[in-house]
């Protein structure tokens, strides 16, 4: 939950027609080039892991292949040209991923007797770890080193290399002679925890208690480590350093060991990062290689993988382009937006999209902190930083549209009727308001609400709180399962998600009275009073002990698993309210065009990419409900009969789902799922203040021993004031 900004944004609204912003220019794609290495496939094996190095002007990539059915594995080491094509390759049986690359050798750490035997190393016990050096051309063993401790990593340095373990680091000359060692006295963070900088040495401690990494300098002469700084002192978010570098949502950073501060090395706005093409089997992985190179690895659910290898060219001429700014919170990790920006920035000759992350304005643990962040954002906008396009569901776009702060996009949709005609009925209903206005568009959504068994809700998916309680009494069941039966949850479900409609902020038809509010509170407290006393009594809906449980549904496979888990056909009921249910959709890549946009036509050209088949397919494949009807149908058909569906992007979602067990989806499951998808009727604004009002008032029944009459009166007054401040 976060603060609603519709009221705050009014402070920058002069009340007159807004002027378009003057065009600004920014550098194009900076001086980074990308080579894409499509990892060769091995029949019967999936890509398990990979490592990247930069070796004498070429990328070196090692790939571990794991058998789909056995423990067997292979390691391939590739040297690539500037196009990402293999120049040379070596294949080894077992896990032989190199830890380091030297001018003539690969170095790996053998911890398994069998893996050591595969490269011709014998005579060591299972307690030993052996650093094995292999000739880069032949793969033959050139030498071995057995450290005095269990080795975890090896790192080349200027005049040799270091070998590190859990608590120890040993310094070796280039010929492998041990020079000195240090026992750190702490847990070394991981295999990339050591680095050399300007002739000095550094290592990170893993601070598990504080979810942090602590940087130390190492003095091999004295055998000591000096604490320098914790990652928590550098940033509020959790940072994971790999040598001197780390990645945040907006780019790559390095730690400046002199000033003990973070310095941005790469701004993602200056690099064209190609997003994933299919469903991932694990999270994407950025790897820093050195100051001028980094890698991005995608491992897909169908067993394939690709590595994007980026190189900086300081001599490259960078073209200046006009800027289009998209601003919002948590903006860099939105997959549909990534594709939209990538396609636009790599094809448009005149403009470049720049993302502005407002997360700093939405960080806080309470309403006061969030309010301060809100005021800071207002000041930021007042300084001329209003975006061309707003992003995310933390703005109330309908309110902003009615106040002339964002454009009605319906005229743009009308110019391309195929866009609107191609949407699902729920997509149209969610984007186009009852008065025919469209203030926001989005790529996909999740369903948010409650589910119940169809046998308990045979008369449909619309139920009020009172009707739910009557159903529960007749069925001798609890209304809500899990932890959703607290009074605050019951009232939140009824008021929070459909507040704009219930309070009539747009149509001036308030649909609730103080007596209605008192009745809701009476029901909520009754539900909490009658809930099970022991957590062991909390059950789901599978055996009829509860009628509803709250959940989110983002894909057909998740819906199927809910039906399997609950032993029956389910129905998406949404959140029961005063007079019926609210079926909430949480949109992804939600965009609205500012009336101050420098080039509205170009902004719409950019925004309309959301509806392209390519963006819709990759969005659906990665666990979202697409808004295009034909892509939704493709997903359903792929699960019904994967053999008949030849699209590899859509099929990757099917393969990803099957990794968690056998899935057999029938037409009945598809029909139930589509009923849920098409029922979505409400986009809600995540607003901490509204939630806090409900929470404080409802819980005053217990904390202050107030009556429902008193609470209904004060809650009504506070919500009336909230509506007045935000919507009038």
XYZ file of C-alpha atoms in Angstrom:
728
model
C 0.000 0.000 0.000
C 1.224 3.508 -0.764
C -0.016 7.042 -0.662
C -2.487 8.095 -3.303
C -1.047 10.935 -5.361
C -4.115 12.324 -7.063
C -4.527 15.040 -4.422
C -0.812 15.749 -4.301
C -0.588 16.192 -8.032
C -3.264 18.831 -7.860
C -0.718 21.063 -6.213
C 1.152 21.283 -9.519
C -2.041 21.844 -11.507
C -2.423 25.518 -12.289
C -6.034 25.090 -13.293
C -5.361 26.324 -16.815
C -4.508 24.451 -19.976
C -1.065 22.960 -19.606
C 1.722 23.691 -22.012
C 3.686 20.928 -23.636
C 7.198 20.566 -22.274
C 10.084 21.724 -24.407
C 11.945 18.820 -25.971
C 15.068 17.716 -24.113
C 17.871 15.660 -25.616
C 19.763 12.718 -24.140
C 22.499 10.400 -25.424
C 21.349 7.436 -27.470
C 22.378 3.899 -26.559
C 25.700 5.041 -25.117
C 28.857 3.250 -26.219
C 27.811 -0.312 -25.393
C 27.563 -3.048 -27.984
C 25.940 -6.425 -27.370
C 26.865 -9.899 -28.582
C 24.271 -12.610 -28.038
C 25.575 -16.111 -27.388
C 22.864 -18.721 -27.872
C 24.112 -21.552 -25.704
C 24.326 -24.765 -27.772
C 21.844 -27.381 -26.634
C 22.713 -30.934 -25.603
C 20.022 -33.543 -26.125
C 18.731 -34.803 -22.791
C 20.463 -32.032 -20.832
C 19.382 -28.636 -19.495
C 21.612 -25.659 -18.795
C 22.227 -25.656 -15.041
C 24.675 -22.776 -14.595
C 27.246 -20.639 -16.382
C 30.182 -18.310 -15.797
C 31.567 -15.457 -17.909
C 35.095 -14.026 -18.142
C 36.884 -11.607 -20.433
C 40.024 -13.230 -21.736
C 42.604 -11.300 -23.793
C 40.041 -9.413 -25.860
C 37.483 -12.230 -26.097
C 34.632 -13.437 -23.951
C 35.116 -16.822 -22.315
C 31.911 -18.624 -21.313
C 31.612 -21.888 -19.406
C 28.325 -23.800 -19.286
C 27.283 -26.638 -17.002
C 24.733 -29.034 -18.524
C 22.685 -31.199 -16.152
C 20.850 -34.365 -17.226
C 17.063 -34.134 -17.120
C 16.785 -37.604 -15.538
C 20.109 -38.473 -13.881
C 22.915 -36.767 -11.980
C 25.152 -36.814 -15.054
C 26.547 -33.486 -16.215
C 28.960 -31.976 -18.706
C 30.930 -28.723 -18.821
C 31.648 -26.877 -22.056
C 34.052 -23.940 -22.214
C 33.690 -21.579 -25.180
C 35.824 -18.726 -26.461
C 33.685 -16.309 -28.468
C 34.286 -13.737 -31.184
C 32.798 -10.227 -31.150
C 29.514 -11.544 -32.612
C 29.074 -14.073 -29.825
C 30.024 -17.013 -32.052
C 32.246 -19.813 -30.646
C 35.855 -19.752 -31.844
C 37.085 -22.661 -29.732
C 35.449 -25.044 -27.301
C 36.385 -27.739 -24.830
C 34.065 -30.385 -23.348
C 34.584 -32.102 -20.007
C 32.575 -34.721 -18.225
C 31.333 -33.620 -14.801
C 31.221 -30.219 -13.168
C 34.360 -28.464 -14.375
C 33.212 -24.831 -14.361
C 36.405 -22.725 -14.204
C 36.892 -20.383 -11.269
C 39.430 -18.249 -13.140
C 41.044 -17.746 -16.527
C 44.802 -17.205 -16.947
C 46.741 -16.380 -20.129
C 47.419 -20.046 -20.951
C 45.262 -21.907 -18.441
C 41.839 -22.413 -16.953
C 41.737 -22.947 -13.182
C 38.971 -24.927 -11.501
C 38.365 -26.190 -7.994
C 37.728 -29.918 -7.790
C 35.703 -31.066 -4.803
C 34.428 -34.376 -6.176
C 36.630 -37.463 -6.679
C 34.698 -38.339 -9.831
C 35.012 -34.833 -11.295
C 38.760 -34.893 -10.596
C 39.109 -38.286 -12.279
C 37.285 -36.947 -15.340
C 40.159 -34.499 -15.926
C 42.828 -37.048 -15.076
C 43.549 -36.071 -11.461
C 43.771 -38.975 -8.986
C 45.238 -39.754 -5.587
C 43.304 -37.269 -3.496
C 40.877 -38.042 -0.682
C 37.324 -36.768 -0.593
C 38.384 -34.337 2.156
C 40.700 -32.447 -0.175
C 39.858 -29.623 -2.486
C 42.225 -29.409 -5.418
C 42.883 -26.399 -7.619
C 43.403 -27.823 -11.082
C 45.003 -25.892 -13.931
C 44.094 -26.964 -17.484
C 45.732 -26.056 -20.763
C 43.293 -23.780 -22.610
C 43.949 -25.393 -25.978
C 44.088 -29.088 -25.102
C 42.286 -29.355 -21.768
C 45.247 -31.303 -20.327
C 46.186 -30.845 -16.653
C 49.241 -28.617 -16.295
C 49.517 -28.477 -12.489
C 47.557 -28.886 -9.260
C 47.566 -27.121 -5.888
C 46.106 -28.482 -2.646
C 45.445 -25.595 -0.205
C 45.603 -26.102 3.541
C 41.891 -25.233 3.786
C 38.809 -26.126 1.808
C 38.975 -23.885 -1.261
C 35.965 -22.058 -2.670
C 37.446 -19.616 -5.195
C 40.564 -18.553 -7.063
C 41.172 -14.996 -8.323
C 44.037 -13.795 -10.572
C 45.912 -10.728 -9.310
C 48.757 -8.630 -10.719
C 51.659 -10.896 -9.705
C 49.913 -14.191 -9.108
C 46.605 -15.325 -7.666
C 44.749 -15.896 -4.416
C 42.823 -18.944 -3.287
C 40.012 -18.378 -0.812
C 37.925 -20.544 1.487
C 35.274 -20.097 4.131
C 37.504 -18.058 6.492
C 40.930 -18.068 4.831
C 42.715 -16.424 1.902
C 46.121 -17.543 0.597
C 48.413 -15.518 -1.671
C 50.393 -17.357 -4.385
C 53.022 -16.298 -6.896
C 52.276 -16.858 -10.582
C 54.186 -20.183 -10.513
C 51.970 -21.450 -7.701
C 54.302 -20.897 -4.742
C 52.486 -20.054 -1.521
C 53.572 -16.606 -0.286
C 51.354 -15.688 2.645
C 47.913 -16.379 4.060
C 45.339 -14.689 6.275
C 42.745 -16.230 8.561
C 39.975 -13.630 8.434
C 38.010 -14.705 11.491
C 34.714 -14.195 9.640
C 32.557 -15.874 7.019
C 33.712 -14.821 3.544
C 30.618 -13.850 1.579
C 30.850 -15.966 -1.597
C 33.028 -16.954 -4.542
C 33.172 -13.387 -5.919
C 33.945 -11.725 -2.587
C 37.619 -10.871 -3.236
C 39.107 -8.186 -5.476
C 42.305 -6.244 -6.047
C 42.300 -2.456 -6.539
C 45.370 -0.283 -7.116
C 47.668 -2.849 -5.527
C 45.509 -3.340 -2.431
C 43.295 -6.304 -1.576
C 39.709 -6.448 -0.344
C 37.176 -9.060 0.729
C 33.562 -9.113 1.940
C 32.164 -10.715 5.065
C 28.657 -12.192 4.912
C 26.692 -10.466 7.685
C 23.706 -12.783 7.968
C 22.213 -11.041 10.988
C 21.812 -7.735 9.148
C 21.372 -9.060 5.599
C 24.483 -7.160 4.583
C 28.018 -7.525 3.253
C 30.914 -5.902 5.109
C 34.001 -4.764 3.188
C 37.465 -5.358 4.660
C 40.929 -4.486 3.454
C 43.515 -7.300 3.684
C 47.099 -6.868 4.832
C 48.945 -10.051 3.889
C 52.181 -8.785 5.455
C 50.604 -8.471 8.901
C 47.997 -11.210 8.414
C 45.121 -8.872 9.339
C 41.815 -7.575 7.979
C 40.478 -4.065 8.663
C 36.740 -3.392 8.583
C 35.851 -0.558 6.181
C 32.093 -0.311 5.553
C 28.846 -2.280 5.549
C 26.609 -2.396 2.490
C 23.824 -1.153 4.771
C 25.769 2.087 5.188
C 25.890 2.528 1.409
C 22.219 1.981 0.572
C 18.920 1.178 2.287
C 18.320 -1.721 -0.073
C 20.170 -5.031 0.184
C 23.224 -4.973 -2.086
C 24.993 -8.092 -3.370
C 28.548 -7.275 -4.401
C 30.471 -9.353 -6.923
C 34.079 -8.197 -6.502
C 33.942 -4.367 -6.559
C 30.657 -4.215 -8.502
C 26.980 -4.595 -7.690
C 23.748 -4.232 -9.632
C 20.726 -2.196 -8.640
C 17.465 -1.791 -10.497
C 18.717 1.263 -12.396
C 22.214 0.112 -13.346
C 25.627 -1.178 -12.344
C 27.607 0.358 -9.485
C 31.067 -0.074 -7.982
C 32.325 0.687 -4.523
C 34.902 3.471 -4.371
C 37.390 2.132 -1.828
C 38.829 5.592 -1.171
C 35.592 7.450 -0.402
C 33.698 4.287 0.653
C 30.727 5.273 -1.471
C 28.810 3.879 -4.432
C 29.604 5.186 -7.895
C 27.321 4.430 -10.832
C 29.215 2.736 -13.646
C 26.322 2.071 -16.021
C 22.899 3.711 -16.247
C 20.420 1.244 -17.774
C 18.818 4.223 -19.508
C 22.000 4.493 -21.565
C 22.175 0.823 -22.617
C 19.769 -1.172 -24.791
C 19.156 -4.261 -22.656
C 17.260 -6.873 -24.623
C 14.676 -8.544 -22.339
C 14.039 -12.260 -22.012
C 12.249 -13.934 -24.923
C 10.518 -16.817 -23.133
C 9.553 -18.081 -19.684
C 12.550 -18.359 -17.378
C 13.420 -21.410 -15.314
C 15.326 -19.197 -12.882
C 15.876 -15.499 -12.343
C 17.944 -13.608 -14.878
C 21.516 -13.044 -13.758
C 23.778 -10.050 -14.284
C 27.522 -10.731 -14.039
C 30.117 -7.951 -13.789
C 33.272 -8.871 -15.671
C 35.331 -5.691 -15.470
C 34.822 -1.944 -15.790
C 34.007 -2.232 -19.512
C 32.179 -5.559 -19.747
C 29.196 -7.296 -18.180
C 26.997 -10.265 -19.027
C 23.294 -11.029 -18.682
C 22.154 -14.658 -18.654
C 18.678 -15.997 -19.409
C 18.010 -19.686 -18.706
C 14.659 -20.716 -20.145
C 12.131 -23.293 -19.017
C 12.565 -25.314 -22.222
C 16.195 -26.044 -21.267
C 17.740 -23.466 -23.590
C 19.773 -20.436 -22.558
C 21.359 -17.335 -23.969
C 23.957 -14.912 -22.718
C 24.020 -11.239 -23.637
C 27.621 -10.019 -23.552
C 28.071 -6.239 -23.360
C 31.233 -4.292 -24.168
C 31.968 -0.590 -23.805
C 33.642 1.243 -26.686
C 34.913 4.648 -25.589
C 35.534 5.653 -29.231
C 31.942 5.096 -30.338
C 30.094 8.257 -31.434
C 26.821 8.555 -29.524
C 23.923 10.331 -31.217
C 21.810 12.792 -29.231
C 18.053 12.113 -29.288
C 14.940 13.822 -27.976
C 13.803 12.450 -24.649
C 10.537 10.783 -23.646
C 10.363 10.203 -19.888
C 8.309 7.452 -18.270
C 8.088 7.916 -14.498
C 6.847 5.609 -11.780
C 7.784 3.411 -8.838
C 9.719 0.141 -9.276
C 9.841 0.835 -12.980
C 12.926 -1.006 -14.219
C 11.790 -4.592 -13.567
C 8.481 -4.527 -15.472
C 8.854 -7.042 -18.342
C 6.236 -5.567 -20.732
C 7.759 -2.128 -20.185
C 11.241 -3.517 -20.833
C 10.102 -4.813 -24.226
C 8.239 -1.632 -25.053
C 11.304 0.503 -24.286
C 13.744 -1.850 -26.017
C 11.744 -2.060 -29.236
C 11.215 1.693 -29.335
C 14.776 2.696 -28.472
C 16.342 0.334 -31.005
C 14.124 1.452 -33.898
C 13.212 5.123 -33.456
C 15.743 7.492 -34.978
C 14.525 10.676 -33.295
C 13.547 9.853 -29.699
C 14.854 7.825 -26.783
C 12.836 6.635 -23.781
C 14.307 7.320 -20.341
C 12.878 5.741 -17.181
C 12.628 7.746 -13.951
C 12.188 5.591 -10.842
C 10.042 7.198 -8.110
C 10.547 4.367 -5.603
C 12.462 6.753 -3.337
C 9.239 8.730 -2.888
C 7.198 5.677 -1.909
C 9.566 4.197 0.661
C 8.459 4.275 4.273
C 7.107 2.201 7.107
C 4.217 4.451 8.117
C 1.893 7.095 6.734
C 4.062 9.990 7.993
C 7.141 8.760 6.127
C 5.080 8.164 3.011
C 3.595 11.643 3.310
C 7.084 13.149 3.401
C 7.994 11.164 0.322
C 4.837 12.397 -1.384
C 5.727 16.022 -0.682
C 9.227 15.429 -2.038
C 7.725 14.064 -5.234
C 5.507 17.148 -5.577
C 8.593 19.337 -5.271
C 10.377 17.188 -7.844
C 7.499 17.661 -10.314
C 7.331 21.382 -9.579
C 10.996 21.624 -10.561
C 10.036 20.615 -14.106
C 10.331 16.840 -13.829
C 6.748 15.779 -14.580
C 7.083 12.746 -16.883
C 5.667 12.485 -20.382
C 4.097 9.176 -19.357
C 3.105 8.072 -15.862
C 3.729 4.424 -14.942
C 2.259 1.991 -12.405
C -0.840 1.633 -10.251
C 0.179 4.095 -7.535
C -1.514 6.989 -9.310
C -5.285 7.430 -9.652
C -5.427 8.031 -13.403
C -9.180 8.468 -13.653
C -9.073 11.235 -11.066
C -6.059 12.783 -12.810
C -7.846 12.545 -16.152
C -10.969 14.253 -14.878
C -8.754 17.073 -13.614
C -6.997 17.472 -16.957
C -3.655 16.058 -15.833
C -3.553 13.030 -18.146
C -5.015 12.655 -21.626
C -8.124 10.721 -22.577
C -6.600 8.021 -24.807
C -9.883 6.927 -26.390
C -9.377 9.201 -29.450
C -6.058 7.446 -30.097
C -7.697 4.035 -29.759
C -10.457 5.134 -32.129
C -7.845 5.923 -34.790
C -6.714 2.285 -34.616
C -9.942 0.344 -33.982
C -8.133 -2.971 -34.361
C -6.378 -2.295 -31.061
C -9.582 -1.941 -29.059
C -11.361 -4.689 -31.014
C -8.513 -7.084 -30.245
C -8.820 -6.722 -26.470
C -10.621 -9.125 -24.182
C -13.977 -7.916 -22.896
C -12.509 -7.483 -19.430
C -9.560 -5.560 -20.884
C -11.926 -3.118 -22.602
C -14.072 -2.772 -19.474
C -11.064 -2.055 -17.272
C -9.468 0.488 -19.613
C -12.536 2.356 -20.864
C -14.715 3.902 -18.160
C -18.494 4.014 -18.184
C -18.488 7.476 -19.758
C -16.311 6.285 -22.639
C -13.030 7.765 -21.430
C -9.722 5.909 -21.379
C -7.111 7.417 -19.098
C -4.773 4.414 -18.848
C -3.685 1.399 -20.852
C -1.842 -1.689 -19.630
C -0.373 -4.923 -20.962
C -1.765 -7.546 -18.596
C -3.081 -8.109 -15.086
C -3.443 -10.394 -12.099
C -6.744 -11.199 -10.431
C -6.942 -10.291 -6.750
C -9.783 -11.509 -4.564
C -11.372 -14.571 -2.990
C -12.122 -17.981 -4.459
C -14.685 -20.559 -3.375
C -15.934 -23.899 -4.599
C -18.523 -23.702 -7.356
C -20.820 -26.011 -5.408
C -21.009 -23.338 -2.690
C -21.519 -20.495 -5.180
C -23.777 -22.055 -7.777
C -25.709 -18.821 -8.236
C -22.693 -16.863 -9.478
C -19.627 -14.927 -8.445
C -21.325 -11.894 -6.906
C -21.922 -11.911 -3.150
C -22.243 -9.303 -0.392
C -20.797 -9.688 3.098
C -24.274 -10.274 4.521
C -25.069 -12.905 1.888
C -21.732 -14.596 2.581
C -22.488 -14.771 6.297
C -25.911 -16.293 5.600
C -24.337 -18.859 3.280
C -21.802 -19.735 5.971
C -24.514 -20.191 8.599
C -26.548 -22.425 6.291
C -23.467 -24.496 5.444
C -22.175 -24.599 9.051
C -18.879 -23.190 7.744
C -16.599 -20.251 8.385
C -17.095 -17.381 5.896
C -13.365 -16.953 5.297
C -10.503 -19.393 5.590
C -6.889 -18.684 6.418
C -6.220 -15.337 8.058
C -8.783 -13.382 6.057
C -11.487 -13.460 8.735
C -10.284 -10.605 10.919
C -12.675 -7.673 11.189
C -10.206 -5.313 9.512
C -9.875 -7.671 6.504
C -13.647 -7.978 6.116
C -14.086 -4.190 6.135
C -11.036 -3.631 3.944
C -12.406 -6.038 1.333
C -15.763 -4.251 1.385
C -14.532 -0.640 1.262
C -10.944 -0.334 0.120
C -10.943 -1.977 -3.301
C -14.147 -0.420 -4.575
C -13.974 2.850 -2.678
C -14.415 5.149 -5.698
C -17.643 3.419 -6.642
C -19.022 2.950 -3.119
C -18.398 6.604 -2.237
C -19.594 7.801 -5.645
C -16.569 10.017 -6.183
C -17.118 10.099 -9.963
C -20.894 9.839 -10.369
C -21.883 11.754 -7.189
C -24.018 8.784 -6.127
C -22.819 7.665 -2.733
C -23.961 4.087 -2.276
C -23.495 3.673 1.463
C -25.119 5.184 4.530
C -23.908 5.337 8.103
C -26.401 2.596 8.962
C -24.919 0.456 6.160
C -21.483 1.067 7.612
C -22.635 0.065 11.088
C -24.174 -3.089 9.648
C -20.895 -3.938 7.920
C -18.975 -3.427 11.146
C -21.414 -5.616 13.092
C -20.926 -8.400 10.550
C -17.138 -7.986 10.572
C -16.884 -8.213 14.355
C -19.244 -11.202 14.372
C -17.080 -12.989 11.808
C -13.931 -12.355 13.862
C -15.622 -13.394 17.113
C -16.663 -16.736 15.622
C -13.406 -17.603 13.903
C -11.406 -20.632 15.104
C -9.404 -20.056 18.283
C -6.525 -22.281 17.235
C -4.452 -21.809 14.094
C -4.635 -25.582 13.572
C -8.372 -25.158 12.942
C -7.783 -22.824 9.999
C -8.685 -24.755 6.889
C -9.148 -24.013 3.251
C -12.241 -24.489 1.148
C -11.490 -28.050 0.057
C -13.560 -29.762 2.781
C -16.297 -27.172 3.178
C -15.034 -25.838 6.518
C -14.608 -22.374 4.942
C -16.386 -20.780 2.010
C -13.734 -18.354 0.742
C -9.978 -17.881 0.781
C -8.139 -14.870 -0.610
C -5.602 -15.340 -3.397
C -4.120 -13.904 -6.561
C -4.414 -15.587 -9.956
C -2.021 -14.675 -12.726
C -2.152 -17.601 -15.132
C -4.051 -20.679 -16.232
C -1.519 -22.960 -14.535
C -1.968 -21.177 -11.184
C -5.751 -21.455 -11.535
C -5.384 -25.178 -12.310
C -3.213 -25.701 -9.227
C -5.838 -23.960 -7.091
C -8.478 -26.372 -8.358
C -6.189 -29.330 -7.667
C -5.320 -28.063 -4.208
C -8.962 -27.514 -3.299
C -10.297 -30.748 -4.823
C -12.979 -29.188 -6.967
C -13.977 -26.589 -9.482
C -13.431 -23.118 -8.075
C -15.108 -19.792 -8.735
C -13.448 -16.379 -8.476
C -15.830 -14.456 -6.217
C -13.685 -11.362 -5.679
C -13.985 -9.278 -2.517
C -17.476 -9.305 -0.920
C -18.749 -5.782 -0.339
C -21.825 -3.918 0.858
C -24.049 -4.847 -2.058
C -21.944 -7.339 -4.021
C -18.455 -8.376 -5.023
C -15.601 -6.328 -6.437
C -13.440 -8.338 -8.853
C -10.068 -6.624 -8.704
C -7.429 -6.594 -11.436
C -3.849 -5.594 -10.614
C -2.480 -4.184 -13.894
C 1.047 -4.636 -15.210
C 2.795 -1.904 -17.166
C -0.031 0.556 -16.562
C 0.601 3.788 -18.495
C -1.088 7.198 -18.703
C -0.022 10.151 -20.873
C 0.633 13.472 -19.158
C -1.069 16.521 -20.662
C 2.379 18.160 -20.487
C 3.925 15.510 -22.770
C 6.362 17.064 -25.232
C 5.103 14.976 -28.189
C 1.746 13.250 -27.509
C 1.664 11.510 -30.912
C 5.074 9.965 -30.357
C 4.103 8.999 -26.799
C 1.052 7.156 -28.103
C 3.176 5.416 -30.734
C 5.314 4.160 -27.869
C 2.402 3.188 -25.607
C 0.576 1.273 -28.341
C 3.454 -1.229 -28.486
C 1.863 -2.746 -25.351
C -0.767 -4.305 -27.607
C 1.686 -5.867 -30.070
C 1.492 -9.637 -30.325
C 5.175 -10.072 -29.457
C 4.888 -8.112 -26.195
C 1.616 -9.813 -25.307
C 3.070 -13.294 -25.880
C 6.194 -12.827 -23.792
C 4.062 -11.210 -21.068
C 1.685 -14.183 -21.028
C 4.561 -16.666 -21.101
C 5.993 -15.149 -17.942
C 2.860 -15.467 -15.834
C 0.470 -12.622 -16.616
C -3.068 -12.535 -18.001
C -2.778 -10.870 -21.442
C -5.320 -8.270 -22.557
C -5.304 -9.422 -26.193
C -7.991 -12.015 -26.908
C -6.017 -13.974 -29.514
C -2.998 -14.352 -27.217
C -5.226 -15.453 -24.316
C -6.704 -18.092 -26.619
C -3.209 -19.192 -27.686
C -2.277 -19.762 -24.039
C -5.403 -21.828 -23.379
C -4.874 -23.923 -26.504
C -1.229 -24.552 -25.633
C -2.229 -26.019 -22.246
C -5.032 -28.077 -23.781
C -2.813 -29.513 -26.520
C 0.825 -28.480 -26.434
C 1.610 -30.647 -29.457
C -0.618 -28.531 -31.688
C 0.795 -25.210 -30.479
C 4.029 -24.437 -32.288
C 4.784 -21.016 -30.796
C 7.913 -21.479 -28.654
C 7.237 -18.388 -26.527
C 3.775 -19.552 -25.457
C 4.958 -23.150 -25.102
C 7.693 -22.047 -22.718
C 5.010 -21.220 -20.136
C 3.569 -24.723 -20.481
C 7.025 -26.242 -19.999
C 7.695 -23.976 -17.023
C 4.449 -25.092 -15.373
C 5.208 -28.784 -15.902
C 8.492 -28.531 -14.033
C 6.401 -28.393 -10.835
C 4.508 -31.588 -11.587
C 2.231 -33.196 -14.106
C -0.426 -30.829 -15.410
C -3.477 -32.030 -17.283
C -5.739 -29.134 -18.109
C -9.186 -29.901 -19.507
C -11.712 -27.711 -21.281
C -13.667 -27.440 -18.004
C -10.622 -25.930 -16.304
C -10.161 -23.491 -19.191
C -13.830 -22.478 -19.026
C -13.597 -21.869 -15.258
C -10.423 -19.849 -15.759
C -11.896 -17.699 -18.507
C -14.962 -16.990 -16.355
C -12.577 -15.646 -13.709
C -10.523 -13.653 -16.224
C -13.585 -12.049 -17.793
C -15.098 -11.158 -14.390
C -12.469 -8.486 -13.613
C -14.311 -5.193 -13.204
C -12.199 -2.912 -10.997
C -8.733 -1.363 -11.119
C -7.810 -0.079 -7.713
C -5.324 2.527 -6.530
C -2.990 1.336 -3.787
C -3.393 3.998 -1.095
C -1.850 3.691 2.361
C -3.880 6.550 3.815
C -7.194 4.925 2.936
C -6.015 1.614 4.337
C -4.752 3.316 7.532
C -8.114 5.025 8.121
C -9.952 1.702 7.865
C -7.378 -0.138 9.982
C -7.327 2.465 12.782
C -11.095 2.800 13.026
C -11.931 -0.914 12.863
C -9.340 -1.873 15.471
C -10.450 0.865 17.883
C -13.295 -1.549 18.733
C -10.674 -3.686 20.489
C -8.051 -1.114 21.495
C -10.396 1.608 22.798
C -13.541 -0.399 23.548
C -15.588 1.802 21.210
C -19.074 0.846 20.041
C -19.958 0.097 16.418
C -22.149 3.222 16.421
C -19.183 5.391 17.393
C -16.883 3.729 14.885
C -19.420 3.969 12.065
C -19.842 7.691 12.701
C -16.124 8.531 12.863
C -15.246 6.206 9.976
C -17.930 7.812 7.812
C -16.610 11.303 8.612
C -13.005 10.382 7.925
C -13.814 8.659 4.633
C -16.003 11.599 3.568
C -13.070 13.917 4.255
C -10.705 11.602 2.398
C -13.003 11.603 -0.645
C -13.303 15.383 -0.515
C -9.538 15.900 -0.288
C -8.711 13.500 -3.086
C -11.579 13.662 -5.559
C -13.271 17.070 -5.373
